[in-house]
Coordinates of C-alpha atoms and ligand atoms in Angstrom, one line a residue:
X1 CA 146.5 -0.4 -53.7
X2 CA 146.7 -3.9 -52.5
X3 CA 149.3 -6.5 -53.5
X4 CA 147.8 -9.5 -55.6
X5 CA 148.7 -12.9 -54.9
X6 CA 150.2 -13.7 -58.0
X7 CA 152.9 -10.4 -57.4
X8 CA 154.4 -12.3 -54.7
X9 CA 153.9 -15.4 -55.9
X10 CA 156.8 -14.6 -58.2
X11 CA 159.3 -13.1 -55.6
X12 CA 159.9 -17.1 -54.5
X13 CA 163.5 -17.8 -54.0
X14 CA 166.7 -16.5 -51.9
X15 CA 167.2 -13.9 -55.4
X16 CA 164.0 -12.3 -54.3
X17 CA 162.4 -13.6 -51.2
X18 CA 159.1 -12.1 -50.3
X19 CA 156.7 -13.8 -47.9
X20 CA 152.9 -12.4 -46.3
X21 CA 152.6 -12.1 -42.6
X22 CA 148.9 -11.2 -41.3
X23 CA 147.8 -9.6 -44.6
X24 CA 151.2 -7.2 -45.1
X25 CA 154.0 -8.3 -47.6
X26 CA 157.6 -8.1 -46.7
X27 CA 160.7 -8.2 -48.9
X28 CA 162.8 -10.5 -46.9
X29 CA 165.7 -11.3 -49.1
X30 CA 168.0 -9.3 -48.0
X31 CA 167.5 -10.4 -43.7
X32 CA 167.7 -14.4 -45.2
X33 CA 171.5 -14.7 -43.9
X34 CA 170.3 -12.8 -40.4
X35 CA 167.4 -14.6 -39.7
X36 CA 168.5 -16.5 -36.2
X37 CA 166.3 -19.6 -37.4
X38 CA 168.3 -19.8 -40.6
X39 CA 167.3 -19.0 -44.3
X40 CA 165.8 -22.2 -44.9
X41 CA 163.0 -22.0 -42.8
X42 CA 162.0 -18.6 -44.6
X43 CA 162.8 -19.8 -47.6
X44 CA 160.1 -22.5 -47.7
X45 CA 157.5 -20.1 -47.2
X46 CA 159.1 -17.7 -50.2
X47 CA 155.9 -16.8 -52.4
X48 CA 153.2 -17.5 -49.9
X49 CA 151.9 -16.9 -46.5
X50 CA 154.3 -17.8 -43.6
X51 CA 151.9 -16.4 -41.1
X52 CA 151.3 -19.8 -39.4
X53 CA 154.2 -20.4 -38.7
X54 CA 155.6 -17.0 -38.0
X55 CA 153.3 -16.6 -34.9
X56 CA 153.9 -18.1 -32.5
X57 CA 157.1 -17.8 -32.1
X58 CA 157.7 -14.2 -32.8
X59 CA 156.7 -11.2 -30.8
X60 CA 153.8 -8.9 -33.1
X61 CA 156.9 -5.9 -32.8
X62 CA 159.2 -8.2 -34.6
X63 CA 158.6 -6.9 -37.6
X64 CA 159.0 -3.0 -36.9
X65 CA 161.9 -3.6 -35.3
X66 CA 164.4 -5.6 -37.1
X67 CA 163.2 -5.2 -40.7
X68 CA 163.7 -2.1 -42.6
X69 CA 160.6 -0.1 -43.3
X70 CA 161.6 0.1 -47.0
X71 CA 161.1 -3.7 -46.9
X72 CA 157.6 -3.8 -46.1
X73 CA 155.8 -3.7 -49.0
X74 CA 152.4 -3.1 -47.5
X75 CA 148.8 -4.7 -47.7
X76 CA 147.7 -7.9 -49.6
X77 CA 144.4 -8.7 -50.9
X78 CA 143.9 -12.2 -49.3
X79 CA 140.9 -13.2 -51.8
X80 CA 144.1 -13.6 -54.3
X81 CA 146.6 -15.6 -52.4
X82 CA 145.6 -19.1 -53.5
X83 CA 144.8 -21.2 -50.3
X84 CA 147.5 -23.8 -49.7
X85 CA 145.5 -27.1 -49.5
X86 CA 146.5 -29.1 -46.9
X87 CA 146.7 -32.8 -47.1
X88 CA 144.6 -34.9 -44.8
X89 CA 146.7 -35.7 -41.7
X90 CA 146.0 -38.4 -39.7
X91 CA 147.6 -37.3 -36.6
X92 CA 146.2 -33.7 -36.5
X93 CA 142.8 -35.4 -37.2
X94 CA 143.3 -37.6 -34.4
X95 CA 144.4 -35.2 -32.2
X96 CA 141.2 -33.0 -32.9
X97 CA 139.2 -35.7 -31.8
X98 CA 141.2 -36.1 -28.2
X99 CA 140.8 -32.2 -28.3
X100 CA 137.1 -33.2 -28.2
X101 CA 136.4 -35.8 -25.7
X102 CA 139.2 -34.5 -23.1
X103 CA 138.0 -34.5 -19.6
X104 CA 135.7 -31.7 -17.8
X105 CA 137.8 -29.2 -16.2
X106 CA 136.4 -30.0 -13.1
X107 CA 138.1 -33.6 -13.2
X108 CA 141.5 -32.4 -13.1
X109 CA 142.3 -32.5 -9.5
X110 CA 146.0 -31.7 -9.4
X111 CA 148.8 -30.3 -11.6
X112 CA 149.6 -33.7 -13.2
X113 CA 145.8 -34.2 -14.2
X114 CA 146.6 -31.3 -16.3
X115 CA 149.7 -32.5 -17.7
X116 CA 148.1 -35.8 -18.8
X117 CA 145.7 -33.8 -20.5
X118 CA 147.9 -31.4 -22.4
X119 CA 149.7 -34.1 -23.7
X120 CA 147.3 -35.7 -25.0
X121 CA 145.1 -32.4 -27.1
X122 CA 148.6 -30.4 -27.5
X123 CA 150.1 -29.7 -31.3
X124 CA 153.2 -32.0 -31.5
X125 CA 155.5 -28.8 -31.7
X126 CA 153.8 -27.7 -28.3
X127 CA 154.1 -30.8 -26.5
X128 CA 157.7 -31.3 -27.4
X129 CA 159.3 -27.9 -26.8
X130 CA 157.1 -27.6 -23.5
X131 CA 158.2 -30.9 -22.4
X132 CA 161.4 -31.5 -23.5
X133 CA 164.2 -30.7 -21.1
X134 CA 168.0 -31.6 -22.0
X135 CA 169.9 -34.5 -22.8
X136 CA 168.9 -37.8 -21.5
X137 CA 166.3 -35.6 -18.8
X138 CA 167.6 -36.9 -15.8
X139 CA 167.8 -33.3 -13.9
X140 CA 164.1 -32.9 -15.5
X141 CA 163.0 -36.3 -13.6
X142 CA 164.8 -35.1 -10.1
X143 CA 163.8 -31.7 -9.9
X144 CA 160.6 -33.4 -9.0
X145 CA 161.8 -36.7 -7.1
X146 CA 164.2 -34.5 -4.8
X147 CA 161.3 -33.3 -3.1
X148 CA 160.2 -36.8 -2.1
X149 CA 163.5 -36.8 -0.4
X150 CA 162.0 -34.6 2.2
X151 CA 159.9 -35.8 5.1
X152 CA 157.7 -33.2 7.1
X153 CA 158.5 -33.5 10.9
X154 CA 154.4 -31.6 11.9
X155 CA 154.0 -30.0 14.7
X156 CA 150.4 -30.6 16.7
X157 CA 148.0 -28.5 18.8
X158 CA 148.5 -25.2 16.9
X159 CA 145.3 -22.9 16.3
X160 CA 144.9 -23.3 12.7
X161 CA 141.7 -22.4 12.4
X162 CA 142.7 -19.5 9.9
X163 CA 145.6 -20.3 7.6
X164 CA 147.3 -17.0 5.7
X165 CA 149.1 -18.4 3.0
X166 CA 150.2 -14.6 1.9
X167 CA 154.1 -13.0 2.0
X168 CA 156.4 -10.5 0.3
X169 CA 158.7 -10.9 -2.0
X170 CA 161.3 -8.2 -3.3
X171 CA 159.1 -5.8 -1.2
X172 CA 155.3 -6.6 -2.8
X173 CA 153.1 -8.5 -1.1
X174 CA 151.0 -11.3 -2.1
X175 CA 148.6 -13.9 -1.7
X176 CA 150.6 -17.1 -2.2
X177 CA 154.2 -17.8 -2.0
X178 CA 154.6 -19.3 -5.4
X179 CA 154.6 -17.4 -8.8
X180 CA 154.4 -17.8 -12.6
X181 CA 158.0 -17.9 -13.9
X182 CA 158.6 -17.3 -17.5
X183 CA 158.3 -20.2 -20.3
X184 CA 158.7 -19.0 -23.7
X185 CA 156.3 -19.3 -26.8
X186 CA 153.2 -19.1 -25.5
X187 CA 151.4 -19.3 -28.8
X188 CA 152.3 -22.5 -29.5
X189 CA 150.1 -23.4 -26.3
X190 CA 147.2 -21.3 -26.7
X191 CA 146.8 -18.7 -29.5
X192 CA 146.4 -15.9 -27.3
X193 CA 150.0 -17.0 -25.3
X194 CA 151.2 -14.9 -22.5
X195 CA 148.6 -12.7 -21.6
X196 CA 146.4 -15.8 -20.9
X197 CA 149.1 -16.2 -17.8
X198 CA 148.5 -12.6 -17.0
X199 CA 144.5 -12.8 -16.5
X200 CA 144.9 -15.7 -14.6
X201 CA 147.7 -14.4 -12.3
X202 CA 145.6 -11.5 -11.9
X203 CA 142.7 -13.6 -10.3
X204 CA 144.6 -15.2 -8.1
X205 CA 147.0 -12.2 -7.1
X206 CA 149.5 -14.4 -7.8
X207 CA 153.1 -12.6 -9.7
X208 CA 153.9 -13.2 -13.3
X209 CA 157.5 -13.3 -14.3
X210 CA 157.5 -12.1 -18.2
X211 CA 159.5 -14.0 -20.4
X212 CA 162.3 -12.3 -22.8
X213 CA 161.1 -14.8 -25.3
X214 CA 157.4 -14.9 -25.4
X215 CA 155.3 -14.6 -28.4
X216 CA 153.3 -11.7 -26.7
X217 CA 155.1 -8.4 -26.6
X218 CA 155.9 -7.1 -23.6
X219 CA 153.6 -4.2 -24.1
X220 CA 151.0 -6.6 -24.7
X221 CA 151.2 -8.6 -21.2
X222 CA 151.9 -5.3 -19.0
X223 CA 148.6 -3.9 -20.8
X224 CA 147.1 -7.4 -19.8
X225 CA 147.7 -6.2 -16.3
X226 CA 144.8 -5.3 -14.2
X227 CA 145.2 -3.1 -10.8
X228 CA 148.0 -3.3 -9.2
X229 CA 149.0 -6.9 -10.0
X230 CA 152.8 -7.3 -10.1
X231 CA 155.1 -8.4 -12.7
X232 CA 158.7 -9.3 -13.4
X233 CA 160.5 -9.4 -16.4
X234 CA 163.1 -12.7 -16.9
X235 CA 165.8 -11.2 -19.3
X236 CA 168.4 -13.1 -21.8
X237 CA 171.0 -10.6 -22.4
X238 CA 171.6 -9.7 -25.6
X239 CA 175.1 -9.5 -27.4
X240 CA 174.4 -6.1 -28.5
X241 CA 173.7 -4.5 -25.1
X242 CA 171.9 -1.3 -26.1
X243 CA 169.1 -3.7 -26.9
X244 CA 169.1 -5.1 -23.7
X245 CA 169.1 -1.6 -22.2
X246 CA 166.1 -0.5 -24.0
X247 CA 164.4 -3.6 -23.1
X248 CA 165.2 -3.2 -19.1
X249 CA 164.6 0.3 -19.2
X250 CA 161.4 0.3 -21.2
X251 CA 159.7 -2.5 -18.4
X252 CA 160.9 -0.7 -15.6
X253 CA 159.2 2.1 -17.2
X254 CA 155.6 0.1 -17.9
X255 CA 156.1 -0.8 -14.2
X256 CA 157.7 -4.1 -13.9
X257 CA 159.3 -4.5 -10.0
X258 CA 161.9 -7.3 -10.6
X259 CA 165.2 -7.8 -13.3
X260 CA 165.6 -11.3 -13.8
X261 CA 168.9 -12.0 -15.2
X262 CA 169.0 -15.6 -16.9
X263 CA 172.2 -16.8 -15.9
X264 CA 171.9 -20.7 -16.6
X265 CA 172.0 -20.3 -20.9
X266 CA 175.5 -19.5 -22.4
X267 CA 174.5 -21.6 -24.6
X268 CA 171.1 -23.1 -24.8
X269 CA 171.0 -27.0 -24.0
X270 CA 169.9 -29.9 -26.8
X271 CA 166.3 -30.6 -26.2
X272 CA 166.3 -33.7 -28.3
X273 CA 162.3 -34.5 -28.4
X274 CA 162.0 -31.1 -29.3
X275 CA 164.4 -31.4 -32.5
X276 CA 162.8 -34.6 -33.1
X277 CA 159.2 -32.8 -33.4
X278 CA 161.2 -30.2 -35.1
X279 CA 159.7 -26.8 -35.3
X280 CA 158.6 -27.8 -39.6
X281 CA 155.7 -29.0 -40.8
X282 CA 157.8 -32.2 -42.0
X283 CA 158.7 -33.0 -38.8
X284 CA 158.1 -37.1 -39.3
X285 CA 161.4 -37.0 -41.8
X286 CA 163.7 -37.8 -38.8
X287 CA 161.1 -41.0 -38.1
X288 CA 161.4 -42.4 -41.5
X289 CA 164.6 -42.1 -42.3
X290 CA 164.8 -39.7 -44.8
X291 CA 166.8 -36.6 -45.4
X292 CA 166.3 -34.3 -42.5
X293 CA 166.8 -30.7 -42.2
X294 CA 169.6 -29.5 -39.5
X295 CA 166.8 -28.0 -37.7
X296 CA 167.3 -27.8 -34.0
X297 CA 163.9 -27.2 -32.3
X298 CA 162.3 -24.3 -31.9
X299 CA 164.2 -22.5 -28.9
X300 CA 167.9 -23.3 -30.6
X301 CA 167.0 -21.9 -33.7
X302 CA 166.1 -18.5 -32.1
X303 CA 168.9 -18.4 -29.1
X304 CA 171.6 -16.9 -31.2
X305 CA 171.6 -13.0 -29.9
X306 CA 172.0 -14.7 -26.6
X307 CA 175.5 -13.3 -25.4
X308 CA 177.7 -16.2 -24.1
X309 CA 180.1 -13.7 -22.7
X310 CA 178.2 -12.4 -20.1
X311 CA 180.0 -12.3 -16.5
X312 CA 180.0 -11.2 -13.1
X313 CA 181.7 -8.1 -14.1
X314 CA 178.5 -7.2 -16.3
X315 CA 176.3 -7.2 -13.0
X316 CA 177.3 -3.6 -12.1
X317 CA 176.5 -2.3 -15.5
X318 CA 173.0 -3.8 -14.6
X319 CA 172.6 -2.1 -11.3
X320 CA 173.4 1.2 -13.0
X321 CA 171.0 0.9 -15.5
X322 CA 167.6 0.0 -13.7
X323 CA 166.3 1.1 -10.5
X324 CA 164.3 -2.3 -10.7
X325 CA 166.0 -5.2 -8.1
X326 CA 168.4 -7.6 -9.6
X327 CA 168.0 -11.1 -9.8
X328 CA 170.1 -13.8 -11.0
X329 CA 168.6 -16.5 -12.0
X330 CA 169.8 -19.9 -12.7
X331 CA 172.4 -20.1 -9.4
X332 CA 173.2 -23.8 -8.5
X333 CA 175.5 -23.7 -5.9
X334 CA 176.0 -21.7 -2.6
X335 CA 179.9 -20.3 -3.8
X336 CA 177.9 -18.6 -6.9
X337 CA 175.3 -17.8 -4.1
X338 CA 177.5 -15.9 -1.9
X339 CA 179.3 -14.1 -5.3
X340 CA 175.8 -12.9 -5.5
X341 CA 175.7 -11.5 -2.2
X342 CA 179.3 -9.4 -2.8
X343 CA 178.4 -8.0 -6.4
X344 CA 175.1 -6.6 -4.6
X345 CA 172.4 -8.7 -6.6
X346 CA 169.4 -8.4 -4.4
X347 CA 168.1 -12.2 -4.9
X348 CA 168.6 -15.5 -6.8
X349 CA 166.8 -17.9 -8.1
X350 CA 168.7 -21.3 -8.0
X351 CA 167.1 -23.1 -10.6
X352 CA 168.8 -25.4 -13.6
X353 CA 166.6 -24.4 -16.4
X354 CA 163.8 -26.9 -15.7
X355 CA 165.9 -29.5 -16.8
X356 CA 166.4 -27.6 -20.2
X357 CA 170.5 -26.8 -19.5
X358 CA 173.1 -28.6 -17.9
X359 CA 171.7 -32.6 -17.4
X360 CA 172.6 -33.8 -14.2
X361 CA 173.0 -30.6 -12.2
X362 CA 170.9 -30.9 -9.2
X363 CA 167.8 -30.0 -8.1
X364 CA 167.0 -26.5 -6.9
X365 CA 165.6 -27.9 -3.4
X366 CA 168.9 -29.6 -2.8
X367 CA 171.0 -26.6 -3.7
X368 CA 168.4 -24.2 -1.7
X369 CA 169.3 -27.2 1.3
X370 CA 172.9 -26.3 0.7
X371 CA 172.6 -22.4 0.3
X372 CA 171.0 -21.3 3.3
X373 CA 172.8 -22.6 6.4
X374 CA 176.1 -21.2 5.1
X375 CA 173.8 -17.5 4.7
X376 CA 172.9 -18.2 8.1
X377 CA 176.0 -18.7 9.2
X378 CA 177.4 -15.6 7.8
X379 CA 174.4 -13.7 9.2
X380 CA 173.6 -12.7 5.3
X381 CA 170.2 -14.5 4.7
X382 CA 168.3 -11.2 4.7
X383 CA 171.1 -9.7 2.5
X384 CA 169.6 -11.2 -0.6
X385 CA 166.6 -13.2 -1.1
X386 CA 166.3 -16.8 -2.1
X387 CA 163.9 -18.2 -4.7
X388 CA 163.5 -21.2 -6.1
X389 CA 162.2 -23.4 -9.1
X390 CA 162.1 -26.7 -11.3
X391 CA 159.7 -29.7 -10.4
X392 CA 157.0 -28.0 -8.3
X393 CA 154.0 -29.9 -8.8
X394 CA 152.5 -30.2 -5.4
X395 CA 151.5 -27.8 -2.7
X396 CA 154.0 -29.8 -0.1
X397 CA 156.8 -29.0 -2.5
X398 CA 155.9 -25.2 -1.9
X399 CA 156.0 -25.6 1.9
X400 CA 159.5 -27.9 1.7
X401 CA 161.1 -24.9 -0.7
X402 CA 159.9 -22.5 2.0
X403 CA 161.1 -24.1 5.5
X404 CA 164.3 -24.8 4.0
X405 CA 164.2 -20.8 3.3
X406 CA 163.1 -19.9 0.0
X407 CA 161.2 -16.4 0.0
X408 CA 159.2 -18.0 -3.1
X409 CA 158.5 -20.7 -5.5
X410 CA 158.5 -20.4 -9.6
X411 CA 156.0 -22.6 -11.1
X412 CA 156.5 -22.8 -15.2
X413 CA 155.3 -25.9 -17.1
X414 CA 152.2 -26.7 -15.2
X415 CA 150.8 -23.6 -15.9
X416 CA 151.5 -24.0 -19.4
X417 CA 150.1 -27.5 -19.6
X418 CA 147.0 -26.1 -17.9
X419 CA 146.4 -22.7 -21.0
X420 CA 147.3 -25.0 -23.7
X421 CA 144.5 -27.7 -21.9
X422 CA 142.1 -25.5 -20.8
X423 CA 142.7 -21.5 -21.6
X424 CA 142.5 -18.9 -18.7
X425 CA 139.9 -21.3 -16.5
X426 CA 142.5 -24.1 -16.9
X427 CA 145.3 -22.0 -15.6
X428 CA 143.0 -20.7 -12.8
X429 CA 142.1 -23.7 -11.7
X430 CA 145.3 -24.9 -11.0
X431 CA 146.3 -22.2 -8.9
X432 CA 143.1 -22.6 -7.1
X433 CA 144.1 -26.2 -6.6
X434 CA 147.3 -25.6 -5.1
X435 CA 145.9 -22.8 -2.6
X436 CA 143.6 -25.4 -1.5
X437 CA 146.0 -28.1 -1.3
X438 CA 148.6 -25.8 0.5
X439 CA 146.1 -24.6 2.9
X440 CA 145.3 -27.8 4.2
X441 CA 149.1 -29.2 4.1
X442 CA 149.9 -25.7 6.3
X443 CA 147.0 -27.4 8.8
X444 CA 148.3 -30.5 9.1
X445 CA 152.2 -29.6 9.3
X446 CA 150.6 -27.0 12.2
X447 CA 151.1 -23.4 11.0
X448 CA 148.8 -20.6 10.7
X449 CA 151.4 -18.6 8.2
X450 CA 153.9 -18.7 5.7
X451 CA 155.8 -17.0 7.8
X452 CA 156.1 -19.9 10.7
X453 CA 157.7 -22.4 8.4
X454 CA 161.2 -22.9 9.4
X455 CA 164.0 -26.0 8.9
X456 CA 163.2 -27.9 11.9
X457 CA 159.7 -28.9 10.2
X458 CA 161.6 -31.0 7.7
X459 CA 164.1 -33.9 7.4
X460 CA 166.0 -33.1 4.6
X461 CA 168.6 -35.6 5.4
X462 CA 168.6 -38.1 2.6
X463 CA 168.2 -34.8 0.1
X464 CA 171.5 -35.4 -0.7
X465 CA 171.6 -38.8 -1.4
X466 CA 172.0 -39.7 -5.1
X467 CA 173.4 -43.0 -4.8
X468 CA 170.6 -45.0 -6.9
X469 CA 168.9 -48.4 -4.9
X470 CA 170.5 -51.8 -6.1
X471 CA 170.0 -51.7 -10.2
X472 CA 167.1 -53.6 -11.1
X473 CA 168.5 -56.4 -13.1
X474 CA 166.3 -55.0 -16.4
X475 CA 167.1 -57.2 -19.1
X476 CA 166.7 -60.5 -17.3
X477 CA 163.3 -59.5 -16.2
X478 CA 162.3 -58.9 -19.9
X479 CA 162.8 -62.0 -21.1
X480 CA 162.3 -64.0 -18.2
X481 CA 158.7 -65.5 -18.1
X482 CA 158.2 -66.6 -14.7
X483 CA 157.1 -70.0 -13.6
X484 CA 153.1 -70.5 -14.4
X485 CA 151.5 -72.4 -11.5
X486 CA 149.8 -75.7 -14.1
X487 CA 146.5 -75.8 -14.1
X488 CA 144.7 -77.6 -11.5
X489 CA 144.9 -81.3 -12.0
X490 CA 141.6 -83.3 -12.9
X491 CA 140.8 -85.1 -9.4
Ligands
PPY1 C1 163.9 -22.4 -23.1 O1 163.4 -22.9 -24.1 O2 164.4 -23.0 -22.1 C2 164.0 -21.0 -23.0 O3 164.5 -20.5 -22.0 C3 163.4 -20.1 -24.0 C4 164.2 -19.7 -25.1 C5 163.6 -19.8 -26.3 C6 164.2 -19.4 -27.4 C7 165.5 -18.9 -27.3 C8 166.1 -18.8 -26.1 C9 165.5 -19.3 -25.0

């Protein structure tokens, strides 16, 4: 028989803690102290439904497989849960109404259009956990400008009539060089999450790294699969490492081709406008000056299985366990690149995080512009392959990452900003847009393939510059008014 409302109702504090998720009851008290988020968070929702905001930011298997079956106390009769009643809130109403009049898809003509628009219709919690990268966001801001640092050098008269933008990476071939790389909580994008990425990837042929934190399982986005698309899995290792080795072992097993080991988040980085937004409904607190909750965002809150002790000497253990390629990603510099090489990873994807780690580490591109002559010199650039990420928002980016010598390009937030803006069509679209831009950059920088792009097509030069121009003299300028010409004198 079903559970009544008023039965848990009762069960409201840490003594007895029991809380709805999706129509099932669950005795929680005794996982309060566990929880990774913290008890509080649980404990508001003690007595009542916490399905909101449970979701997106927990896998469907959570459940199953951290809380005892003799906690869950089975099915609730929803008709006797009293509904909470929300108050009216001005900021959600407003954003419903941006949600309305936001541009027709076929406006958005680049990644940034998309952007614009996400932030604009996005939840609050979306927008800052998405955009929010660490500290004061400078490594955020020059993953992009670095690329701007590179001028194309084109050659002319080369048959381009057909341009093959296809090319293999760790042994599969596909149609574009760049892939999806995994971004976590999906759900709070789009409340299908994950396996939107999946469909799209899968119309475009394009790869999908699967994130360790997503809010899909990962049984859900390898069923998502269609064919023979391809898909990675991005892993955080976990302190208690027979978890992690059911995880690798059970995607190698649903077919994943690629072990991306997360090496960039000993300890995740503070992502301030996300633990302004906070990941609680009284998030505005912190703006008005009140008594706050020691909430950190939404990503801190769940990072604490991550294991901070993980070295090089755990790379081994990794090889043994999965027949799948080993990656590391998160590399940013070419001594780390070359340990790589002599523990037998077979790639590695120098990347800082988005932004979201260390602030002020550099730019992928410039670290890629480092990595590769030293390979080359040591005649070990086919030894291991070289990916990249962070701040690729243009098709030209793609081709700079690949003369310098990436084998491939991650693409994470604008494909996010894309779902949460416009679902599967959204993220579509933008891949579509970057094919079309990349095919007509490959034209114009003359080559027919991927495969011709090579380092003497780019100055890279001033890459690594990062002396700033001549400081603008900021606070002078805003108070200075400047001279108004009078107005013309009566003749
Ligand atoms: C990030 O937010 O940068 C992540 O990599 C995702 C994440 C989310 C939650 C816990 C740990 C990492």
């Amino acid at each position: 028989m079903a559970l009544k409302g008023g039965d848990i109702e009762q069960h409201n504090d840490a003594k007895s803690c029991w809380v709805i998720i999706h129509g099932k009851a669950y005795d929680v008290t005794e996982f309060l102290p566990e929880h990774p988020g913290g008890s509080k968070i649980i404990l508001k929702y003690a007595g009542k439904d916490a399905t909101e905001e449970f979701e997106p930011i927990h896998p469907p298997d959570t459940l199953d497989k951290y809380l005892d079956k003799s906690k869950h106390l089975g099915p609730v009769d929803m008709d006797t849960v009293a509904k909470e009643v929300k108050e009216e809130d001005p900021e959600e109403a407003g954003r419903l109404e941006r949600v309305d009049q936001k541009p027709l898809l076929s406006q958005c003509y680049n990644l940034f259009d998309f952007e614009a628009v996400a932030r604009r219709i996005m939840k609050k919690t979306a927008w800052g956990y998405y955009s929010s990268a660490a500290d004061d966001e400078i490594t955020m801001r020059e993953n992009h400008s670095a690329f701007h640092r590179i001028w194309f050098r084109p050659q002319v008269l080369v048959d381009v009539e057909n341009v093959d933008l296809s090319t293999t990476m760790l042994g599969t071939k596909c149609s574009v060089p760049f892939y999806v790389t995994a971004t976590a909580l999906g759900k709070l994008g789009h409340p299908e999450g994950e396996v939107v990425l999946t469909r799209a990837a899968h119309t475009h042929n394009v790869i999908q790294m699967i994130p360790t934190m997503a809010s899909c399982s990962l049984d859900e986005m390898v069923d998502a699969r269609r064919g023979d698309q391809v898909q990675w899995l991005q892993l955080y290792v976990n302190k208690d490492r027979e978890i992690t080795r059911r995880i690798v072992q059970h995607a190698e097993r649903r077919g994943c081709r690629g072990l991306f080991i997360t090496v960039d988040a000993p300890q995740l980085g503070r992502r301030e406008k996300d633990m302004r937004t906070k990941f609680t409904d009284k998030g505005s607190d912190v703006q008005s000056g009140q008594e706050t909750d020691t909430s950190q965002g939404a990503a801190r809150a769940i990072s604490s299985f991550i294991d901070p002790s993980l070295s090089w000497k755990d790379v081994p253990w990794f090889k043994s366990i999965t027949k799948m390629p080993v990656i590391l990603k998160g590399v940013q510099r070419v001594e780390d690149v070359l340990r790589a090489v002599h523990v037998g990873a077979d790639g590695v994807v120098l990347s800082n995080h988005g932004g979201r780690q260390l602030d002020t580490a550099r730019s992928a591109i410039e670290v890629l512009a480092e990595t590769m002559p030293v390979l080359r010199a040591r005649g070990l650039q086919d030894r291991i392959q070289v990916f990249v990420d962070g701040g690729v928002r243009r098709a030209t980016d793609v081709i700079k990452a690949l003369c310098l010598g990436a084998s491939g390009v991650g693409i994470g937030r604008p494909f996010l900003y894309a779902m949460g803006a416009y679902g599967q069509e959204g993220v579509e679209r933008a891949m579509q847009l970057l094919k079309d831009e990349m095919e007509m950059d490959m034209r114009l920088i003359g080559c027919a393939s991927v495969h011709d792009l090579n380092p003497s097509l780019v100055d890279a030069k001033g890459l690594f510059v990062h002396s700033n121009p001549t400081p603008v003299d900021a606070l002078s300028h805003s108070v200075y008014d400047a001279l108004v010409p009078p107005a013309q004198r009566p003749k």
